[in-house]
């Protein structure tokens, strides 16, 4: 389906561009959300007659988003979650979770503004993009930990999982034989007699 964009759509085009999109994408997202019009002669005339107002409204929304971005850019939110010893979460962190955490910090951000390709499923500090406007986006840091203490360490750049692994392996000791040759496997079995001695002993017996 051909549509006329009423705002900039990432990877599609800018205001006024006529682009071809899948029918489902147009019917389920672009058209009902007022982001585009069907590209027919009637709608082309409607768009051109309202272009100035559409662009002015967009500029106003962009300015408001740019102002809001100053307080959100680089913001860090902390989420405490249960996880296994390998760092995998029992569950996941979704866009809704991030939007609620930002709102708790005083930022009015909808879950649709959170650009999350897939849910967060592991401990650590993750960078997530927040789109405040089609032309304005910021990056936030999401610190997912099992406790406030772990979150504090991660915020300082400590790899909590790697540190935990080192502590686990530090208590492991291995028997060491200083007389063993490199690559030699220790054994309690008696050493075999040298081939020459064995051959000599056999010859003496026959004599």
Tab-separated table of N, CA, C and O in Angstrom, residues 77-181:
chain	number	residue	atom	x	y	z
A	77	UNK	N	18.650	3.872	35.538
A	77	UNK	CA	17.614	3.301	36.396
A	77	UNK	C	18.085	1.943	36.899
A	77	UNK	O	18.831	1.234	36.214
A	78	UNK	N	17.659	1.615	38.095
A	78	UNK	CA	18.097	0.381	38.740
A	78	UNK	C	16.908	-0.548	38.945
A	78	UNK	O	15.869	-0.143	39.453
A	79	UNK	N	17.081	-1.801	38.532
A	79	UNK	CA	16.022	-2.802	38.693
A	79	UNK	C	16.595	-4.014	39.420
A	79	UNK	O	17.628	-4.560	39.006
A	80	UNK	N	15.951	-4.413	40.500
A	80	UNK	CA	16.398	-5.583	41.268
A	80	UNK	C	15.557	-6.780	40.843
A	80	UNK	O	14.334	-6.752	40.912
A	81	UNK	N	16.240	-7.818	40.376
A	81	UNK	CA	15.562	-9.011	39.883
A	81	UNK	C	16.262	-10.273	40.397
A	81	UNK	O	17.457	-10.271	40.684
A	82	UNK	N	15.510	-11.358	40.497
A	82	UNK	CA	16.096	-12.643	40.860
A	82	UNK	C	16.752	-13.244	39.615
A	82	UNK	O	16.248	-13.093	38.503
A	83	UNK	N	17.876	-13.924	39.834
A	83	UNK	CA	18.599	-14.514	38.705
A	83	UNK	C	19.367	-15.743	39.161
A	83	UNK	O	19.615	-15.942	40.355
A	84	UNK	N	19.739	-16.565	38.205
A	84	UNK	CA	20.509	-17.774	38.502
A	84	UNK	C	21.973	-17.404	38.712
A	84	UNK	O	22.378	-16.263	38.513
A	85	UNK	N	22.775	-18.396	39.096
A	85	UNK	CA	24.201	-18.158	39.313
A	85	UNK	C	24.943	-17.844	38.017
A	85	UNK	O	26.091	-17.395	38.050
A	86	UNK	N	24.301	-18.096	36.886
A	86	UNK	CA	24.923	-17.774	35.597
A	86	UNK	C	24.539	-16.373	35.122
A	86	UNK	O	24.978	-15.940	34.066
A	87	UNK	N	23.699	-15.698	35.916
A	87	UNK	CA	23.325	-14.334	35.555
A	87	UNK	C	22.068	-14.215	34.727
A	87	UNK	O	21.659	-13.111	34.369
A	88	UNK	N	21.412	-15.340	34.439
A	88	UNK	CA	20.172	-15.306	33.659
A	88	UNK	C	18.994	-14.988	34.580
A	88	UNK	O	18.847	-15.597	35.633
A	89	UNK	N	18.163	-14.049	34.172
A	89	UNK	CA	17.029	-13.645	34.997
A	89	UNK	C	15.944	-14.713	35.026
A	89	UNK	O	15.748	-15.431	34.051
A	90	UNK	N	15.250	-14.803	36.153
A	90	UNK	CA	14.056	-15.636	36.232
A	90	UNK	C	12.905	-14.772	35.722
A	90	UNK	O	12.158	-14.179	36.491
A	91	UNK	N	12.770	-14.684	34.439
A	91	UNK	CA	11.815	-13.777	33.813
A	91	UNK	C	12.583	-12.831	32.898
A	91	UNK	O	13.636	-13.190	32.383
A	92	UNK	N	12.091	-11.615	32.737
A	92	UNK	CA	12.779	-10.658	31.872
A	92	UNK	C	12.336	-9.242	32.220
A	92	UNK	O	11.379	-9.038	32.962
A	93	UNK	N	13.070	-8.268	31.679
A	93	UNK	CA	12.734	-6.858	31.852
A	93	UNK	C	12.152	-6.364	30.540
A	93	UNK	O	12.801	-6.440	29.493
A	94	UNK	N	10.919	-5.874	30.571
A	94	UNK	CA	10.232	-5.446	29.360
A	94	UNK	C	10.228	-3.930	29.216
A	94	UNK	O	10.644	-3.198	30.120
A	95	UNK	N	9.718	-3.471	28.078
A	95	UNK	CA	9.599	-2.033	27.836
A	95	UNK	C	8.677	-1.400	28.865
A	95	UNK	O	8.906	-0.270	29.315
A	96	UNK	N	7.640	-2.113	29.267
A	96	UNK	CA	6.720	-1.604	30.286
A	96	UNK	C	7.453	-1.369	31.610
A	96	UNK	O	7.245	-0.355	32.292
A	97	UNK	N	8.321	-2.332	31.993
A	97	UNK	CA	9.092	-2.190	33.228
A	97	UNK	C	9.957	-0.931	33.196
A	97	UNK	O	10.058	-0.199	34.184
A	98	UNK	N	10.590	-0.691	32.052
A	98	UNK	CA	11.481	0.463	31.926
A	98	UNK	C	10.686	1.764	31.966
A	98	UNK	O	11.110	2.744	32.592
A	99	UNK	N	9.531	1.776	31.292
A	99	UNK	CA	8.697	2.982	31.289
A	99	UNK	C	8.225	3.298	32.706
A	99	UNK	O	8.208	4.468	33.120
A	100	UNK	N	7.844	2.267	33.469
A	100	UNK	CA	7.376	2.475	34.842
A	100	UNK	C	8.514	2.978	35.726
A	100	UNK	O	8.309	3.836	36.595
A	101	UNK	N	9.729	2.449	35.514
A	101	UNK	CA	10.884	2.889	36.308
A	101	UNK	C	11.234	4.340	35.998
A	101	UNK	O	11.556	5.116	36.907
A	102	UNK	N	11.146	4.715	34.735
A	102	UNK	CA	11.418	6.103	34.351
A	102	UNK	C	10.352	7.042	34.927
A	102	UNK	O	10.661	8.140	35.395
A	103	UNK	N	9.116	6.592	34.894
A	103	UNK	CA	8.024	7.415	35.426
A	103	UNK	C	8.198	7.613	36.930
A	103	UNK	O	7.908	8.689	37.466
A	104	UNK	N	8.693	6.566	37.616
A	104	UNK	CA	8.935	6.674	39.056
A	104	UNK	C	10.021	7.701	39.349
A	104	UNK	O	10.041	8.301	40.437
A	105	UNK	N	10.910	7.935	38.382
A	105	UNK	CA	11.968	8.938	38.528
A	105	UNK	C	11.528	10.311	38.035
A	105	UNK	O	12.334	11.236	37.972
A	106	UNK	N	10.253	10.408	37.648
A	106	UNK	CA	9.731	11.707	37.240
A	106	UNK	C	9.746	11.980	35.752
A	106	UNK	O	9.539	13.116	35.328
A	107	UNK	N	10.000	10.945	34.932
A	107	UNK	CA	10.031	11.118	33.479
A	107	UNK	C	8.783	10.481	32.866
A	107	UNK	O	8.543	9.293	33.041
A	108	UNK	N	7.992	11.295	32.173
A	108	UNK	CA	6.771	10.778	31.550
A	108	UNK	C	7.125	10.174	30.187
A	108	UNK	O	7.192	10.870	29.176
A	109	UNK	N	7.359	8.878	30.204
A	109	UNK	CA	7.741	8.148	28.989
A	109	UNK	C	6.832	6.940	28.850
A	109	UNK	O	6.695	6.136	29.794
A	110	UNK	N	6.194	6.791	27.712
A	110	UNK	CA	5.337	5.640	27.475
A	110	UNK	C	6.145	4.429	27.041
A	110	UNK	O	7.272	4.562	26.563
A	111	UNK	N	5.567	3.252	27.206
A	111	UNK	CA	6.304	2.041	26.816
A	111	UNK	C	6.576	2.012	25.318
A	111	UNK	O	7.545	1.392	24.868
A	112	UNK	N	5.736	2.691	24.530
A	112	UNK	CA	5.958	2.736	23.088
A	112	UNK	C	7.180	3.579	22.718
A	112	UNK	O	7.665	3.510	21.590
A	113	UNK	N	7.655	4.372	23.692
A	113	UNK	CA	8.844	5.191	23.450
A	113	UNK	C	10.131	4.403	23.680
A	113	UNK	O	11.215	4.844	23.285
A	114	UNK	N	10.004	3.275	24.356
A	114	UNK	CA	11.181	2.452	24.654
A	114	UNK	C	11.528	1.594	23.441
A	114	UNK	O	10.709	0.790	22.988
A	115	UNK	N	12.721	1.787	22.914
A	115	UNK	CA	13.156	1.013	21.740
A	115	UNK	C	13.949	-0.196	22.239
A	115	UNK	O	15.159	-0.131	22.481
A	116	UNK	N	13.245	-1.303	22.406
A	116	UNK	CA	13.851	-2.524	22.939
A	116	UNK	C	13.634	-3.645	21.945
A	116	UNK	O	12.516	-4.127	21.771
A	117	UNK	N	14.702	-4.063	21.273
A	117	UNK	CA	14.588	-5.101	20.252
A	117	UNK	C	14.093	-6.417	20.848
A	117	UNK	O	13.335	-7.152	20.234
A	118	UNK	N	14.561	-6.695	22.066
A	118	UNK	CA	14.136	-7.922	22.759
A	118	UNK	C	14.221	-7.667	24.264
A	118	UNK	O	15.002	-6.809	24.702
A	119	UNK	N	13.424	-8.375	25.060
A	119	UNK	CA	13.462	-8.162	26.517
A	119	UNK	C	14.857	-8.423	27.086
A	119	UNK	O	15.625	-9.225	26.549
A	120	UNK	N	15.184	-7.729	28.164
A	120	UNK	CA	16.466	-7.937	28.845
A	120	UNK	C	16.343	-9.178	29.723
A	120	UNK	O	15.434	-9.274	30.550
A	121	UNK	N	17.251	-10.141	29.538
A	121	UNK	CA	17.133	-11.413	30.254
A	121	UNK	C	18.380	-11.768	31.059
A	121	UNK	O	18.522	-12.905	31.503
A	122	UNK	N	19.293	-10.808	31.244
A	122	UNK	CA	20.514	-11.096	31.988
A	122	UNK	C	20.900	-9.929	32.880
A	122	UNK	O	20.541	-8.775	32.624
A	123	UNK	N	21.623	-10.228	33.950
A	123	UNK	CA	22.136	-9.198	34.836
A	123	UNK	C	23.144	-8.330	34.082
A	123	UNK	O	23.684	-8.734	33.065
A	124	UNK	N	23.375	-7.138	34.602
A	124	UNK	CA	24.367	-6.266	33.994
A	124	UNK	C	23.820	-4.874	33.726
A	124	UNK	O	22.669	-4.570	34.048
A	125	UNK	N	24.662	-4.041	33.148
A	125	UNK	CA	24.263	-2.681	32.781
A	125	UNK	C	24.011	-2.655	31.277
A	125	UNK	O	24.900	-2.964	30.488
A	126	UNK	N	22.800	-2.311	30.889
A	126	UNK	CA	22.398	-2.322	29.489
A	126	UNK	C	22.068	-0.904	29.022
A	126	UNK	O	21.477	-0.122	29.771
A	127	UNK	N	22.445	-0.586	27.797
A	127	UNK	CA	22.082	0.705	27.214
A	127	UNK	C	20.834	0.531	26.361
A	127	UNK	O	20.770	-0.379	25.530
A	128	UNK	N	19.841	1.377	26.600
A	128	UNK	CA	18.560	1.283	25.900
A	128	UNK	C	18.210	2.644	25.308
A	128	UNK	O	18.372	3.674	25.959
A	129	UNK	N	17.709	2.637	24.083
A	129	UNK	CA	17.336	3.890	23.422
A	129	UNK	C	15.881	4.220	23.718
A	129	UNK	O	15.015	3.347	23.729
A	130	UNK	N	15.642	5.502	23.969
A	130	UNK	CA	14.285	5.997	24.218
A	130	UNK	C	13.969	7.040	23.153
A	130	UNK	O	14.684	8.039	23.011
A	131	UNK	N	12.911	6.797	22.384
A	131	UNK	CA	12.513	7.714	21.318
A	131	UNK	C	11.432	8.646	21.847
A	131	UNK	O	10.289	8.232	22.058
A	132	UNK	N	11.783	9.913	22.067
A	132	UNK	CA	10.837	10.893	22.600
A	132	UNK	C	10.027	11.549	21.487
A	132	UNK	O	8.988	12.154	21.748
A	133	UNK	N	10.546	11.443	20.277
A	133	UNK	CA	9.924	12.034	19.085
A	133	UNK	C	10.572	11.343	17.898
A	133	UNK	O	11.703	10.842	18.016
A	134	UNK	N	9.899	11.273	16.753
A	134	UNK	CA	10.516	10.619	15.599
A	134	UNK	C	11.899	11.162	15.237
A	134	UNK	O	12.691	10.470	14.595
A	135	UNK	N	12.206	12.391	15.673
A	135	UNK	CA	13.499	12.999	15.356
A	135	UNK	C	14.359	13.231	16.591
A	135	UNK	O	15.429	13.838	16.496
A	136	UNK	N	13.910	12.761	17.748
A	136	UNK	CA	14.654	12.974	18.998
A	136	UNK	C	14.697	11.676	19.803
A	136	UNK	O	13.650	11.130	20.159
A	137	UNK	N	15.894	11.192	20.081
A	137	UNK	CA	16.029	9.993	20.911
A	137	UNK	C	17.215	10.152	21.854
A	137	UNK	O	18.138	10.923	21.588
A	138	UNK	N	17.164	9.453	22.969
A	138	UNK	CA	18.223	9.509	23.972
A	138	UNK	C	18.565	8.081	24.389
A	138	UNK	O	17.848	7.133	24.066
A	139	UNK	N	19.667	7.948	25.117
A	139	UNK	CA	20.092	6.634	25.595
A	139	UNK	C	20.115	6.638	27.121
A	139	UNK	O	20.628	7.574	27.745
A	140	UNK	N	19.539	5.617	27.720
A	140	UNK	CA	19.564	5.474	29.174
A	140	UNK	C	20.331	4.208	29.537
A	140	UNK	O	20.534	3.326	28.703
A	141	UNK	N	20.772	4.139	30.803
A	141	UNK	CA	21.477	2.963	31.306
A	141	UNK	C	20.552	2.213	32.260
A	141	UNK	O	19.991	2.809	33.178
A	142	UNK	N	20.419	0.929	32.019
A	142	UNK	CA	19.552	0.084	32.846
A	142	UNK	C	20.429	-0.887	33.624
A	142	UNK	O	21.068	-1.763	33.050
A	143	UNK	N	20.474	-0.702	34.940
A	143	UNK	CA	21.317	-1.513	35.808
A	143	UNK	C	20.460	-2.601	36.447
A	143	UNK	O	19.686	-2.336	37.366
A	144	UNK	N	20.595	-3.829	35.942
A	144	UNK	CA	19.801	-4.957	36.445
A	144	UNK	C	20.683	-5.805	37.354
A	144	UNK	O	21.711	-6.337	36.908
A	145	UNK	N	20.300	-5.911	38.625
A	145	UNK	CA	21.118	-6.649	39.587
A	145	UNK	C	20.224	-7.430	40.548
A	145	UNK	O	19.005	-7.243	40.577
A	146	UNK	N	20.871	-8.297	41.359
A	146	UNK	CA	20.110	-9.090	42.321
A	146	UNK	C	19.960	-8.388	43.668
A	146	UNK	O	19.160	-8.820	44.497
A	147	UNK	N	20.745	-7.339	43.878
A	147	UNK	CA	20.665	-6.600	45.129
A	147	UNK	C	21.204	-5.186	44.897
A	147	UNK	O	21.947	-4.944	43.933
A	148	UNK	N	20.857	-4.255	45.773
A	148	UNK	CA	21.397	-2.897	45.640
A	148	UNK	C	22.921	-2.871	45.691
A	148	UNK	O	23.553	-2.055	45.027
A	149	UNK	N	23.499	-3.801	46.487
A	149	UNK	CA	24.957	-3.854	46.596
A	149	UNK	C	25.585	-4.249	45.256
A	149	UNK	O	26.587	-3.666	44.813
A	150	UNK	N	24.980	-5.261	44.592
A	150	UNK	CA	25.479	-5.670	43.276
A	150	UNK	C	25.297	-4.547	42.259
A	150	UNK	O	26.175	-4.317	41.418
A	151	UNK	N	24.172	-3.867	42.353
A	151	UNK	CA	23.914	-2.767	41.425
A	151	UNK	C	24.968	-1.675	41.578
A	151	UNK	O	25.436	-1.094	40.594
A	152	UNK	N	25.361	-1.411	42.818
A	152	UNK	CA	26.374	-0.383	43.072
A	152	UNK	C	27.722	-0.788	42.470
A	152	UNK	O	28.432	0.036	41.885
A	153	UNK	N	28.071	-2.073	42.613
A	153	UNK	CA	29.331	-2.561	42.037
A	153	UNK	C	29.294	-2.465	40.514
A	153	UNK	O	30.266	-2.045	39.885
A	154	UNK	N	28.162	-2.870	39.920
A	154	UNK	CA	28.040	-2.823	38.466
A	154	UNK	C	28.120	-1.390	37.958
A	154	UNK	O	28.683	-1.119	36.890
A	155	UNK	N	27.560	-0.453	38.720
A	155	UNK	CA	27.597	0.951	38.318
A	155	UNK	C	29.033	1.474	38.292
A	155	UNK	O	29.349	2.401	37.543
A	156	UNK	N	29.900	0.840	39.103
A	156	UNK	CA	31.306	1.237	39.143
A	156	UNK	C	32.138	0.515	38.089
A	156	UNK	O	33.351	0.701	38.006
A	157	UNK	N	31.477	-0.341	37.306
A	157	UNK	CA	32.181	-1.040	36.241
A	157	UNK	C	32.645	-2.435	36.598
A	157	UNK	O	33.361	-3.076	35.823
A	158	UNK	N	32.245	-2.928	37.769
A	158	UNK	CA	32.653	-4.279	38.184
A	158	UNK	C	31.766	-5.316	37.502
A	158	UNK	O	30.538	-5.196	37.511
A	159	UNK	N	32.409	-6.332	36.906
A	159	UNK	CA	31.666	-7.440	36.311
A	159	UNK	C	31.355	-8.425	37.431
A	159	UNK	O	32.194	-9.257	37.790
A	160	UNK	N	30.181	-8.321	37.996
A	160	UNK	CA	29.816	-9.118	39.163
A	160	UNK	C	29.879	-10.610	38.878
A	160	UNK	O	30.365	-11.391	39.687
A	161	UNK	N	29.391	-11.037	37.720
A	161	UNK	CA	29.376	-12.459	37.399
A	161	UNK	C	30.783	-13.000	37.224
A	161	UNK	O	31.095	-14.100	37.684
A	162	UNK	N	31.660	-12.256	36.572
A	162	UNK	CA	33.048	-12.700	36.383
A	162	UNK	C	33.757	-12.771	37.726
A	162	UNK	O	34.513	-13.696	38.006
A	163	UNK	N	33.503	-11.787	38.595
A	163	UNK	CA	34.109	-11.762	39.919
A	163	UNK	C	33.638	-12.954	40.736
A	163	UNK	O	34.413	-13.588	41.445
A	164	UNK	N	32.374	-13.304	40.631
A	164	UNK	CA	31.822	-14.437	41.356
A	164	UNK	C	32.445	-15.742	40.853
A	164	UNK	O	32.774	-16.632	41.635
A	165	UNK	N	32.645	-15.843	39.542
A	165	UNK	CA	33.239	-17.056	38.962
A	165	UNK	C	34.667	-17.238	39.468
A	165	UNK	O	35.095	-18.337	39.799
A	166	UNK	N	35.420	-16.137	39.564
A	166	UNK	CA	36.794	-16.213	40.042
A	166	UNK	C	36.851	-16.684	41.493
A	166	UNK	O	37.709	-17.456	41.885
A	167	UNK	N	35.879	-16.206	42.299
A	167	UNK	CA	35.844	-16.619	43.700
A	167	UNK	C	35.506	-18.102	43.818
A	167	UNK	O	36.038	-18.807	44.668
A	168	UNK	N	34.628	-18.595	42.964
A	168	UNK	CA	34.244	-20.008	42.993
A	168	UNK	C	35.424	-20.905	42.640
A	168	UNK	O	35.618	-21.957	43.238
A	169	UNK	N	36.192	-20.493	41.650
A	169	UNK	CA	37.307	-21.323	41.186
A	169	UNK	C	38.544	-21.157	42.048
A	169	UNK	O	39.447	-21.982	42.005
A	170	UNK	N	38.594	-20.089	42.873
A	170	UNK	CA	39.769	-19.847	43.701
A	170	UNK	C	39.934	-20.936	44.753
A	170	UNK	O	41.041	-21.262	45.169
A	171	UNK	N	38.833	-21.532	45.214
A	171	UNK	CA	38.900	-22.572	46.231
A	171	UNK	C	39.238	-23.939	45.671
A	171	UNK	O	39.425	-24.889	46.423
A	172	UNK	N	39.339	-24.065	44.361
A	172	UNK	CA	39.641	-25.357	43.730
A	172	UNK	C	41.143	-25.571	43.677
A	172	UNK	O	41.890	-24.725	43.191
A	173	UNK	N	41.660	-26.696	44.259
A	173	UNK	CA	43.093	-26.997	44.231
A	173	UNK	C	43.320	-28.324	43.535
A	173	UNK	O	42.479	-29.222	43.564
A	174	UNK	N	44.487	-28.472	42.950
A	174	UNK	CA	44.813	-29.678	42.194
A	174	UNK	C	46.087	-30.286	42.747
A	174	UNK	O	47.027	-29.571	43.106
A	175	UNK	N	46.115	-31.620	42.896
A	175	UNK	CA	47.327	-32.287	43.372
A	175	UNK	C	48.476	-31.973	42.437
A	175	UNK	O	48.333	-31.979	41.211
A	176	UNK	N	49.658	-31.723	43.043
A	176	UNK	CA	50.807	-31.321	42.228
A	176	UNK	C	52.010	-32.181	42.584
A	176	UNK	O	52.377	-32.316	43.755
A	177	UNK	N	52.614	-32.789	41.593
A	177	UNK	CA	53.808	-33.599	41.772
A	177	UNK	C	54.977	-32.850	41.166
A	177	UNK	O	55.094	-32.732	39.944
A	178	UNK	N	55.902	-32.314	42.008
A	178	UNK	CA	57.022	-31.513	41.477
A	178	UNK	C	57.975	-32.313	40.609
A	178	UNK	O	58.747	-31.746	39.834
A	179	UNK	N	57.942	-33.645	40.720
A	179	UNK	CA	58.865	-34.480	39.939
A	179	UNK	C	58.289	-34.931	38.611
A	179	UNK	O	58.975	-35.559	37.808
A	180	UNK	N	57.002	-34.635	38.395
A	180	UNK	CA	56.355	-35.094	37.163
A	180	UNK	C	56.813	-34.249	35.982
A	180	UNK	O	57.029	-33.046	36.103
A	181	UNK	N	56.993	-34.908	34.857
A	181	UNK	CA	57.342	-34.203	33.628
A	181	UNK	C	56.090	-33.512	33.091
A	181	UNK	O	54.973	-33.953	33.347
